[in-house]
Structure formats: structure tokens, C-alpha cells
Short mmCIF file of C-alpha atoms and ligand atoms in Angstrom, two decimals:
data_model
loop_
_atom_site.label_atom_id
_atom_site.label_comp_id
_atom_site.label_asym_id
_atom_site.label_seq_id
_atom_site.Cartn_x
_atom_site.Cartn_y
_atom_site.Cartn_z
CA MET A 1 -11.19 -28.61 -23.98
CA TYR A 2 -11.09 -24.94 -24.89
CA VAL A 3 -13.01 -22.54 -22.64
CA GLU A 4 -15.13 -20.15 -24.72
CA ALA A 5 -14.07 -16.51 -24.46
CA ASN A 6 -16.31 -14.30 -22.30
CA PRO A 7 -15.68 -10.81 -23.64
CA VAL A 8 -16.00 -7.82 -21.35
CA THR A 9 -19.43 -6.24 -21.78
CA HIS A 10 -18.95 -3.17 -19.61
CA VAL A 11 -16.91 -1.76 -16.73
CA THR A 12 -18.22 0.07 -13.67
CA VAL A 13 -15.94 2.57 -11.92
CA THR A 14 -17.06 3.77 -8.49
CA PRO A 15 -15.13 6.29 -6.40
CA VAL A 16 -15.65 5.75 -2.67
CA ALA A 17 -14.67 7.47 0.58
CA PHE A 18 -14.24 6.07 4.07
CA PRO A 19 -13.21 7.63 7.40
CA ASP A 20 -9.47 7.67 8.03
CA ALA A 21 -7.49 8.19 11.23
CA PRO A 22 -5.17 11.22 11.75
CA LEU A 23 -1.97 9.30 10.97
CA LEU A 24 1.21 11.39 10.85
CA ASN A 25 3.99 11.02 8.31
CA ALA A 26 6.76 13.02 6.66
CA ALA A 27 4.25 14.65 4.28
CA GLY A 28 1.80 15.74 6.99
CA VAL A 29 -1.27 13.93 8.29
CA HIS A 30 -4.02 11.78 6.84
CA GLN A 31 -7.24 13.68 6.07
CA PRO A 32 -10.52 12.63 7.74
CA TRP A 33 -11.51 10.68 4.62
CA ALA A 34 -9.48 8.36 2.43
CA LEU A 35 -10.45 7.85 -1.22
CA ARG A 36 -10.39 4.71 -3.36
CA THR A 37 -11.78 3.67 -6.72
CA ILE A 38 -13.60 0.35 -7.09
CA VAL A 39 -13.48 -1.24 -10.53
CA GLN A 40 -15.97 -3.91 -11.62
CA VAL A 41 -15.28 -5.55 -14.98
CA HIS A 42 -18.42 -7.31 -16.19
CA CYS A 43 -18.66 -10.18 -18.66
CA GLY A 44 -22.43 -10.35 -19.11
CA ASP A 45 -24.86 -10.19 -16.20
CA GLU A 46 -23.36 -12.91 -14.01
CA LEU A 47 -19.60 -12.67 -14.21
CA VAL A 48 -17.75 -9.77 -12.58
CA GLY A 49 -14.08 -9.22 -11.78
CA LEU A 50 -13.01 -6.80 -9.03
CA GLY A 51 -10.17 -4.31 -8.80
CA GLU A 52 -9.31 -1.44 -6.45
CA THR A 53 -7.04 1.57 -6.91
CA TYR A 54 -6.33 5.13 -5.75
CA GLY A 55 -9.18 7.63 -5.62
CA ASP A 56 -7.38 10.88 -6.41
CA ALA A 57 -9.31 12.87 -9.05
CA PRO A 58 -6.62 12.99 -11.79
CA HIS A 59 -6.06 9.22 -11.45
CA LEU A 60 -9.81 8.53 -11.31
CA ALA A 61 -10.31 10.44 -14.58
CA LEU A 62 -7.72 8.24 -16.29
CA VAL A 63 -9.25 5.06 -14.86
CA GLN A 64 -12.65 6.14 -16.17
CA ARG A 65 -11.19 6.88 -19.60
CA ALA A 66 -9.50 3.45 -19.70
CA ALA A 67 -12.65 1.67 -18.47
CA ALA A 68 -14.65 3.04 -21.39
CA ALA A 69 -12.20 1.40 -23.82
CA LEU A 70 -12.43 -2.17 -22.54
CA SER A 71 -15.74 -3.45 -23.95
CA GLY A 72 -15.22 -6.53 -26.11
CA VAL A 73 -11.79 -7.44 -24.75
CA ASP A 74 -11.12 -11.03 -23.62
CA PRO A 75 -10.18 -11.02 -19.88
CA PHE A 76 -7.47 -13.61 -20.66
CA ASP A 77 -5.87 -11.18 -23.13
CA LEU A 78 -3.96 -9.06 -20.61
CA ALA A 79 -1.70 -7.73 -23.36
CA GLY A 80 -4.81 -6.50 -25.15
CA VAL A 81 -6.19 -4.94 -21.96
CA ARG A 82 -2.93 -3.09 -21.39
CA ARG A 83 -2.76 -1.92 -25.01
CA ARG A 84 -6.30 -0.53 -24.82
CA VAL A 85 -5.56 1.24 -21.53
CA ALA A 86 -2.40 2.76 -23.03
CA GLU A 87 -4.25 3.95 -26.14
CA ALA A 88 -7.10 5.36 -24.07
CA ILE A 89 -4.99 7.47 -21.72
CA GLY A 90 -2.03 8.38 -23.97
CA ALA A 91 1.33 9.49 -22.58
CA VAL A 92 0.20 11.37 -19.48
CA ASP A 93 1.64 11.79 -16.04
CA ALA A 94 -0.60 11.94 -12.96
CA PRO A 95 1.71 12.16 -9.95
CA ASP A 96 0.28 11.90 -6.44
CA ARG A 97 0.56 14.93 -4.16
CA HIS A 98 1.93 13.21 -1.07
CA GLY A 99 5.02 11.90 -2.91
CA LEU A 100 5.35 8.87 -0.62
CA THR A 101 5.68 6.32 -3.41
CA GLY A 102 8.56 7.84 -5.36
CA GLY A 103 8.66 9.88 -8.53
CA SER A 104 6.15 9.65 -11.33
CA THR A 105 6.52 9.22 -15.08
CA PRO A 106 4.02 8.53 -17.89
CA ALA A 107 5.21 4.89 -17.83
CA LYS A 108 4.43 4.58 -14.10
CA THR A 109 1.08 6.34 -14.60
CA LEU A 110 0.13 3.78 -17.24
CA LEU A 111 1.01 0.95 -14.86
CA ARG A 112 -1.05 2.55 -12.08
CA VAL A 113 -4.07 2.87 -14.34
CA TYR A 114 -3.69 -0.62 -15.82
CA ALA A 115 -3.25 -2.36 -12.44
CA PRO A 116 -6.90 -2.48 -11.21
CA PHE A 117 -8.04 -3.82 -14.58
CA GLU A 118 -5.35 -6.50 -14.50
CA VAL A 119 -6.48 -7.58 -11.02
CA ALA A 120 -10.12 -7.61 -12.14
CA CYS A 121 -9.23 -9.69 -15.22
CA LEU A 122 -7.28 -12.17 -13.06
CA ASP A 123 -10.35 -12.36 -10.81
CA LEU A 124 -12.46 -13.09 -13.90
CA GLN A 125 -9.97 -15.68 -15.15
CA GLY A 126 -10.21 -17.38 -11.76
CA HIS A 127 -14.00 -17.43 -11.91
CA ILE A 128 -13.99 -18.81 -15.44
CA ALA A 129 -11.39 -21.49 -14.63
CA GLY A 130 -12.79 -22.22 -11.15
CA ARG A 131 -9.41 -21.54 -9.53
CA PRO A 132 -8.12 -18.98 -7.02
CA VAL A 133 -5.99 -16.09 -8.33
CA CYS A 134 -2.88 -17.41 -6.54
CA ASP A 135 -3.11 -20.56 -8.71
CA ILE A 136 -3.27 -18.41 -11.82
CA LEU A 137 -0.15 -16.60 -10.57
CA GLY A 138 1.76 -19.87 -10.48
CA GLY A 139 0.40 -21.71 -7.47
CA ARG A 140 0.37 -21.10 -3.76
CA VAL A 141 3.50 -21.52 -1.67
CA ARG A 142 1.74 -20.56 1.59
CA ASP A 143 -1.84 -20.82 2.83
CA ALA A 144 -1.78 -17.56 4.77
CA VAL A 145 0.15 -14.34 4.18
CA PRO A 146 1.80 -12.65 7.18
CA PHE A 147 1.29 -8.91 7.67
CA SER A 148 3.04 -6.54 10.08
CA ALA A 149 1.55 -4.23 12.71
CA TYR A 150 1.84 -0.83 11.02
CA LEU A 151 2.36 1.77 13.76
CA PHE A 152 1.85 5.49 13.21
CA TYR A 153 2.39 8.51 15.39
CA LYS A 154 -1.07 9.98 15.53
CA TRP A 155 -3.39 12.47 17.12
CA ALA A 156 -6.19 11.15 19.33
CA GLY A 157 -8.73 12.29 16.75
CA HIS A 158 -9.17 14.81 13.96
CA PRO A 159 -9.29 18.43 15.14
CA GLY A 160 -12.78 19.13 16.49
CA GLY A 161 -13.71 15.42 16.32
CA GLU A 162 -13.97 12.58 18.81
CA PRO A 163 -10.89 10.48 19.67
CA ASP A 164 -10.78 7.21 17.73
CA GLU A 165 -10.40 3.83 19.40
CA TYR A 166 -6.56 3.88 19.18
CA GLY A 167 -6.17 7.34 20.73
CA GLU A 168 -3.06 9.49 20.75
CA ALA A 169 0.45 8.18 20.05
CA LEU A 170 3.03 10.96 20.13
CA ASP A 171 5.81 9.42 22.21
CA PRO A 172 7.42 6.01 22.89
CA ASP A 173 4.77 5.04 25.48
CA GLY A 174 1.96 5.88 23.05
CA ILE A 175 3.66 3.88 20.30
CA VAL A 176 4.14 0.84 22.56
CA ALA A 177 0.49 1.03 23.65
CA GLN A 178 -0.61 1.17 20.01
CA ALA A 179 1.61 -1.81 19.16
CA ARG A 180 0.11 -3.72 22.09
CA ALA A 181 -3.42 -2.99 20.88
CA LEU A 182 -2.66 -4.09 17.29
CA VAL A 183 -0.71 -7.20 18.31
CA ASP A 184 -3.39 -8.27 20.79
CA ARG A 185 -6.20 -7.72 18.30
CA TYR A 186 -4.62 -9.15 15.13
CA GLY A 187 -1.76 -11.36 16.36
CA PHE A 188 0.89 -9.56 14.24
CA THR A 189 4.34 -11.07 14.64
CA SER A 190 6.39 -8.18 13.25
CA ILE A 191 6.13 -4.42 13.70
CA LYS A 192 6.74 -1.40 11.44
CA LEU A 193 6.92 2.18 12.72
CA LYS A 194 6.16 5.00 10.30
CA GLY A 195 8.80 7.62 11.09
CA GLY A 196 9.88 10.93 9.59
CA VAL A 197 7.53 12.70 12.01
CA PHE A 198 9.72 13.64 14.98
CA ALA A 199 13.47 14.23 15.32
CA PRO A 200 15.29 10.93 14.60
CA GLU A 201 16.49 10.60 18.23
CA GLU A 202 12.86 10.45 19.40
CA GLU A 203 12.02 7.81 16.82
CA VAL A 204 15.08 5.76 17.86
CA GLU A 205 13.76 5.97 21.45
CA ALA A 206 10.44 4.58 20.25
CA ILE A 207 12.26 1.69 18.54
CA ARG A 208 14.16 0.97 21.79
CA ALA A 209 10.88 1.01 23.73
CA LEU A 210 9.32 -1.39 21.20
CA ARG A 211 12.31 -3.72 21.48
CA ALA A 212 11.98 -3.76 25.29
CA ALA A 213 8.22 -4.42 25.10
CA PHE A 214 8.37 -6.92 22.20
CA PRO A 215 11.70 -8.74 22.46
CA ASP A 216 10.86 -11.29 19.76
CA HIS A 217 9.09 -9.15 17.12
CA PRO A 218 11.20 -8.08 14.13
CA LEU A 219 11.08 -4.25 13.90
CA ARG A 220 11.26 -1.79 10.99
CA LEU A 221 11.43 1.99 10.77
CA ASP A 222 10.34 4.01 7.70
CA PRO A 223 10.85 7.82 7.65
CA ASN A 224 9.94 8.22 3.94
CA CYS A 225 13.23 9.94 2.99
CA ALA A 226 13.05 12.52 5.78
CA TRP A 227 16.77 12.20 6.54
CA THR A 228 20.07 13.16 4.95
CA VAL A 229 22.67 10.48 4.28
CA GLU A 230 24.57 11.58 7.43
CA THR A 231 21.46 11.38 9.63
CA SER A 232 20.56 8.01 8.12
CA LEU A 233 24.03 6.67 8.94
CA ARG A 234 23.75 7.92 12.51
CA VAL A 235 20.35 6.28 12.96
CA ALA A 236 21.62 3.06 11.36
CA GLU A 237 24.43 2.98 13.91
CA GLU A 238 22.08 3.71 16.83
CA THR A 239 19.63 1.02 15.76
CA GLU A 240 22.23 -1.65 14.99
CA GLY A 241 20.88 -5.04 16.03
CA LEU A 242 17.37 -3.60 16.54
CA LEU A 243 15.92 -3.51 13.01
CA GLU A 244 15.23 -6.22 10.46
CA TYR A 245 15.36 -3.40 7.92
CA LEU A 246 15.50 0.37 7.65
CA GLU A 247 13.08 1.62 4.99
CA ASP A 248 13.73 4.64 2.75
CA PRO A 249 15.83 6.58 5.25
CA THR A 250 17.03 8.92 2.50
CA ALA A 251 16.14 9.90 -1.07
CA THR A 252 17.50 8.59 -4.40
CA ILE A 253 19.31 5.41 -5.35
CA PRO A 254 22.80 6.96 -4.91
CA GLY A 255 21.74 8.33 -1.49
CA MET A 256 20.47 4.93 -0.39
CA ALA A 257 23.67 3.33 -1.74
CA ALA A 258 25.79 5.65 0.39
CA VAL A 259 23.86 4.56 3.49
CA ALA A 260 23.80 0.88 2.49
CA ALA A 261 27.58 0.86 2.13
CA LYS A 262 27.98 1.33 5.88
CA ALA A 263 24.70 0.28 7.53
CA THR A 264 24.64 -3.21 9.01
CA MET A 265 20.92 -3.81 8.42
CA PRO A 266 19.35 -4.13 4.93
CA LEU A 267 17.75 -1.02 3.46
CA ALA A 268 14.24 -1.44 2.08
CA THR A 269 12.39 0.79 -0.37
CA ASN A 270 9.07 1.71 -1.87
CA MET A 271 10.38 5.13 -2.92
CA CYS A 272 13.60 4.78 -4.93
CA VAL A 273 12.94 1.48 -6.76
CA VAL A 274 9.40 2.01 -8.00
CA ASN A 275 9.46 0.47 -11.45
CA PHE A 276 11.57 -1.84 -13.58
CA ALA A 277 13.69 1.00 -14.98
CA ASP A 278 15.04 1.65 -11.46
CA VAL A 279 16.33 -1.88 -10.93
CA PRO A 280 19.64 -1.80 -12.90
CA GLU A 281 21.04 1.26 -11.09
CA ALA A 282 19.89 0.01 -7.68
CA VAL A 283 21.56 -3.36 -8.29
CA ALA A 284 24.75 -1.81 -9.70
CA LEU A 285 25.12 0.47 -6.67
CA GLY A 286 23.98 -2.09 -4.08
CA ALA A 287 21.45 0.50 -2.89
CA VAL A 288 18.73 -1.76 -1.49
CA GLY A 289 18.42 -5.11 0.26
CA VAL A 290 14.62 -5.29 0.14
CA VAL A 291 12.04 -4.00 -2.36
CA LEU A 292 8.45 -3.50 -1.25
CA ALA A 293 6.16 -4.78 -3.97
CA ASP A 294 2.99 -2.80 -4.59
CA HIS A 295 0.77 -4.09 -7.37
CA HIS A 296 -1.08 -0.74 -7.47
CA TYR A 297 1.92 0.97 -9.06
CA TRP A 298 4.13 -1.84 -10.35
CA GLY A 299 1.40 -2.66 -12.89
CA GLY A 300 -0.60 -5.44 -11.27
CA LEU A 301 -0.03 -8.84 -9.70
CA ARG A 302 1.91 -10.43 -12.54
CA ALA A 303 4.30 -7.48 -12.83
CA SER A 304 4.83 -7.59 -9.06
CA ALA A 305 5.62 -11.31 -9.27
CA LEU A 306 8.08 -10.57 -12.09
CA MET A 307 9.72 -7.90 -9.95
CA ALA A 308 10.00 -10.38 -7.08
CA GLY A 309 11.68 -12.87 -9.42
CA ILE A 310 14.22 -10.25 -10.48
CA CYS A 311 14.89 -9.50 -6.80
CA ASP A 312 15.46 -13.20 -6.20
CA THR A 313 18.06 -13.30 -8.97
CA TRP A 314 19.96 -10.42 -7.40
CA GLY A 315 19.67 -11.64 -3.81
CA ILE A 316 17.27 -8.81 -2.87
CA GLY A 317 14.51 -9.55 -0.37
CA VAL A 318 10.82 -8.79 -0.99
CA SER A 319 8.21 -7.22 1.25
CA MET A 320 4.95 -5.49 0.37
CA HIS A 321 3.97 -1.81 0.56
CA SER A 322 0.55 -0.38 1.36
CA ASN A 323 -1.43 2.84 1.38
CA SER A 324 -4.91 3.23 2.90
CA HIS A 325 -6.93 0.53 1.15
CA LEU A 326 -10.02 -1.66 1.30
CA GLY A 327 -10.66 -5.39 1.13
CA ILE A 328 -10.33 -5.95 -2.63
CA SER A 329 -6.74 -4.74 -2.41
CA LEU A 330 -6.15 -6.85 0.71
CA ALA A 331 -7.43 -9.91 -1.16
CA ALA A 332 -5.22 -9.13 -4.16
CA MET A 333 -2.18 -8.64 -1.89
CA THR A 334 -2.96 -11.92 -0.15
CA HIS A 335 -3.13 -13.88 -3.42
CA LEU A 336 0.11 -12.27 -4.58
CA GLY A 337 1.80 -12.99 -1.24
CA ALA A 338 0.57 -16.59 -1.37
CA ALA A 339 2.17 -17.09 -4.78
CA LEU A 340 5.54 -15.38 -4.16
CA PRO A 341 8.20 -17.92 -3.19
CA ASN A 342 10.44 -15.10 -1.95
CA LEU A 343 8.10 -12.96 0.12
CA THR A 344 10.87 -12.79 2.70
CA TYR A 345 9.17 -10.36 5.09
CA ALA A 346 5.66 -9.81 6.45
CA ALA A 347 3.69 -7.42 4.24
CA ASP A 348 2.44 -3.95 5.21
CA THR A 349 -1.26 -3.22 5.44
CA HIS A 350 -3.33 -0.22 6.54
CA THR A 351 -6.37 -2.45 7.16
CA PRO A 352 -6.56 -1.90 10.95
CA TRP A 353 -6.69 1.87 10.38
CA GLN A 354 -9.85 1.55 8.30
CA LEU A 355 -11.67 0.62 11.51
CA GLY A 356 -13.89 -1.97 9.84
CA ALA A 357 -14.88 0.09 6.78
CA ASP A 358 -15.02 -2.10 3.67
CA VAL A 359 -16.87 -2.71 0.43
CA LEU A 360 -16.74 -6.48 0.87
CA HIS A 361 -19.69 -8.60 1.85
CA THR A 362 -17.39 -10.57 4.17
CA PRO A 363 -14.19 -8.68 5.02
CA LEU A 364 -11.08 -10.86 5.26
CA SER A 365 -9.84 -11.63 8.75
CA PHE A 366 -6.42 -11.97 10.31
CA VAL A 367 -5.39 -15.17 12.07
CA ASP A 368 -2.18 -14.89 14.11
CA GLY A 369 -1.16 -11.82 12.11
CA ALA A 370 -1.72 -13.50 8.74
CA VAL A 371 -4.58 -13.44 6.22
CA PRO A 372 -5.60 -16.93 5.07
CA VAL A 373 -5.96 -17.14 1.29
CA PRO A 374 -9.69 -16.57 0.60
CA GLU A 375 -11.64 -19.68 -0.36
CA GLY A 376 -13.25 -20.01 -3.77
CA PRO A 377 -12.44 -18.99 -7.33
CA GLY A 378 -10.83 -15.71 -8.36
CA LEU A 379 -10.02 -13.31 -5.53
CA GLY A 380 -12.57 -15.17 -3.41
CA VAL A 381 -14.35 -12.00 -2.31
CA ARG A 382 -17.53 -10.21 -3.35
CA ILE A 383 -18.87 -6.71 -2.98
CA ASP A 384 -21.74 -5.80 -0.68
CA PRO A 385 -23.76 -3.46 -2.97
CA ASP A 386 -25.27 -1.58 -0.01
CA LYS A 387 -21.86 -0.86 1.49
CA LEU A 388 -20.56 0.25 -1.91
CA ALA A 389 -23.54 2.55 -2.38
CA ARG A 390 -23.08 4.12 1.08
CA MET A 391 -19.36 4.71 0.53
CA SER A 392 -20.06 6.15 -2.89
CA GLU A 393 -22.62 8.53 -1.31
CA ASP A 394 -19.97 9.55 1.23
CA TYR A 395 -17.61 10.31 -1.66
CA ALA A 396 -20.27 12.48 -3.32
CA ARG A 397 -20.97 14.31 -0.04
CA ILE A 398 -17.41 15.26 0.97
CA ASP A 399 -15.25 17.82 -0.77
CA ILE A 400 -11.92 15.92 -0.67
CA ARG A 401 -10.91 14.95 -4.19
CA GLU A 402 -7.19 14.27 -3.70
CA ARG A 403 -5.07 12.93 -0.89
CA ASP A 404 -3.13 15.94 0.40
CA ASP A 405 -1.52 15.29 3.78
CA THR A 406 0.52 18.52 3.68
CA THR A 407 -2.32 21.00 3.12
CA TYR A 408 -4.37 19.29 5.81
CA MET A 409 -1.45 19.44 8.25
CA ARG A 410 -0.92 23.11 7.44
CA SER A 411 -4.53 23.87 8.29
CA VAL A 412 -3.56 22.87 11.84
CA GLN A 413 0.12 23.78 11.89
CA PRO A 414 0.70 26.56 9.32
CA ASP A 415 4.50 26.39 9.57
CA PHE A 416 4.69 22.63 8.87
CA PRO A 417 7.86 22.24 6.75
CA THR A 418 7.67 20.48 3.39
CA ARG A 419 11.40 20.18 2.80
CA ARG A 420 12.81 16.70 2.61
CA PRO A 421 15.33 15.82 3.95
CA ARG A 422 14.10 17.56 7.07
CA TRP A 423 16.76 16.19 9.42
O1 GKR B 501 -0.14 5.99 4.97
O2 GKR B 501 0.95 7.71 5.67
C1 GKR B 501 0.90 6.63 5.10
C2 GKR B 501 2.18 6.02 4.57
O3 GKR B 501 3.25 6.89 4.79
C3 GKR B 501 2.06 5.65 3.13
O4 GKR B 501 1.47 6.65 2.39
C4 GKR B 501 3.39 5.28 2.53
O5 GKR B 501 3.32 5.27 1.14
O6 GKR B 501 3.12 3.27 3.81
C5 GKR B 501 3.82 3.90 2.89
C6 GKR B 501 5.30 3.65 2.96
O7 GKR B 501 5.69 2.58 3.38
O8 GKR B 501 6.08 4.50 2.54
MG1 MG B 502 7.74 2.91 2.94
#
């Protein structure tokens, strides 16, 4: 039997905003609002596929331009979707300001713009076939996808605002308390600390305190390239036996290779291997032991699965990267994680930091630190139109149009340094 094509009739693109916590990183600090773009690809009145992507204005403009070009396309024709997106946006580059996901090129920009449409089309394919997205990606190898507790140094609240429920974390005790809160609430069985905020010695102290408090949890540290090769090697020596991996200690593939040559733990990255063109050099130099997949910039779920397969061939482990996101992205990450035979590490997620904000009718929940694959066809999630409308009103009301951690940090600490490496 051949299933009749259901061509795309129209696409809705909705920018949204939601409150974000003052999380510190090498670029500065998260602004009070995070931005996302929600994509709904409609095939007639009944059938809709969901996607989610960044909300920064230059990216949003490209997503809107691409959306307008998709009417009439068959959601099973992903090559056609990609071709139309490419034709609609042309060879442009829209880098993000925070620079925490590596360099940008027109090729990477195309993949970032295509990704939410690919996810939405896979959601549609699942609805049409009556199968979950993980089946369309090749079948599930796990029923629940493990995520890690993602710790951040943070202020108690935004300047002039109330403290949030996690409070301040600016030293090892604060970090251990935050880990305790996240592990108790979500059951996470591994822990990642976002570093690059304080001098490396202080961050190593925090790792030691976490090891003492959580003897059985694998630990990771990620300073987003805030260190030189020499500093990275010193930290690698000081954290020997403490880390399951050290993530992006230093910039560039050759820089990472110089650290990897001597470090005893694997090096992970979401900053130096950020698209397929980076893989040959990274493999040739032995620069990385783990790549963090991120369908938002690798070009969707199928491209991420392809990347994971390449990693498998070269004996490179796979984890998953995140930025502030909502439930459509969490569902997409969960289906991808369920279908990846070699998801060798728990994935990252910012979900706890969104403090319950979501566009989903029924937000996904964590069971023992893992998200069970949503039931039902497609992504298995649906939008709550009232929540979407409220978050879209919030977007219209605020004046943030791009994520800019550095400018926000400098409004509080004018001499905040932008140079990387900083130590
Ligand atoms: O949310 O501040 C943050 C993170 O630093 C994020 O932007 C990074 O891209 O989580 C990311 C990472 O692992 O590098
Ligand atoms: Mg990282």
C-alpha cells in the first residue's frame, strides 16, 4: 500500500520568550529571558509537525524566509525541504553572539535553519505512518534517554530581582548544594559543571567537592575554551581519575589535540567539531574522544545520527549538547537518543533551568534522570495554544532580540573580560 502524499499547506513560525536564570559561563551570564522559535508545519487543518530552534533575530529572519518557501512540499521529501530552504536563504552566515557552539559558516547556517523543519517533517512522517520518530530514525535501542545534572555557577537572582528557587552558587559548597537539589528532584546519575567562570583552581576544587559528595556519579567539566593548552594540561593532571570527560578545555582542533596527547581522560567537544567538515582533521590529530551531538546545528536528527555513526567508526564516543530550550527540543533529543546505538554518555539538557516554562500541553518528565520516549506517533508531544500565545506575548513585550551574555554581564561588571583563553 502506498500512503498518499500530504503536501505542506503552510508553516507557522512563532518566536517566544521565557524567564531564564542568571547562569554564568565564559561568555558572561544568561539574560533574564531566553528566546526560542517554534515552528509548526501544517499539512491541511488536522496534521501538524513541530520543530524548535534558536530565537535570535538574524536566525529568526532566515527561518521565516525558509518557512515561506515550503508550501506544497511533501514532508517525506527531506531532500526537497532542504533544497527549498537553501534556495530561500542563499549563502548567508548568521553567527551567534555568545560563540559557545564554535565558529559559523554559511554551510552551518543552512543546517541551523533547516534543522527545525527537518524535525517537524519527521514529526509529520510519524503521524502519517502512526509510528514514533525514533522508529523512523531506525528503531529504538533504549526506552528512556539518560540526561545529566547540568550545574552552573550562578547568582541568586537577576540584579534587582527576587532569588530563584536554586539560589546562589559561587563556590564549591553552592555547587554541591545545587547538584543535590537537581539530583534529588530529577534523579540524575551523572553531573556536568559549566566552568570557565572562575580561576581553574577554584573549579577543580568544586569538582573535588562534587566527587566527595557524589562518589558514584560520573563528572564532567566544560569551560568553553577558557583555557590555554598549558592550563588545560594542568587541570587534566589535577582532575585525573575524577572526570569521565573534559569538555572543550581549549580552542581549535590542534589545541585540543595537544591536550589530548597527554590528558588521561577523553576530551569532549561541542565547539571544535561542529559540522562534518571538521571530522577529518579531528580524527587525523586524535583531538577528541567524544562529540556532543546537537541536532539544532548539525542539521537535524538524521544528520546527528549520521555523525554518531561516523564517530562509531572512528572509536569516538557520543554525548549530546544543549542550550536553553523547551519541550519540543527535549522530545526531539529524546527520540534521537533513543535511536542512537552509541549514545555512550548521558545527554545535556537545560530543562531544569526553565523552571517549568514550556509550550507543551504535557511537558515531558524525568524518571531516575532519564526521559522515557514519549508515547504515540511522531514526537509524541503537542503544543498548548494558550501557553504558546502567552510566551509569544512575552516575546513581543520584552526588548531582547538576541542572546548576548557578554553585554548583559558588562551591564553589571563593566570590566568583564571577553578574551578567550582567559586563563
Ligand atoms: O547555557 O551557558 C550556557 C552554556 O554554556 C551553553 O550555551 C553552551 O553552548 O551548554 C553549552 C556547552 O556545553 O558548551
Ligand atoms: Mg560544551
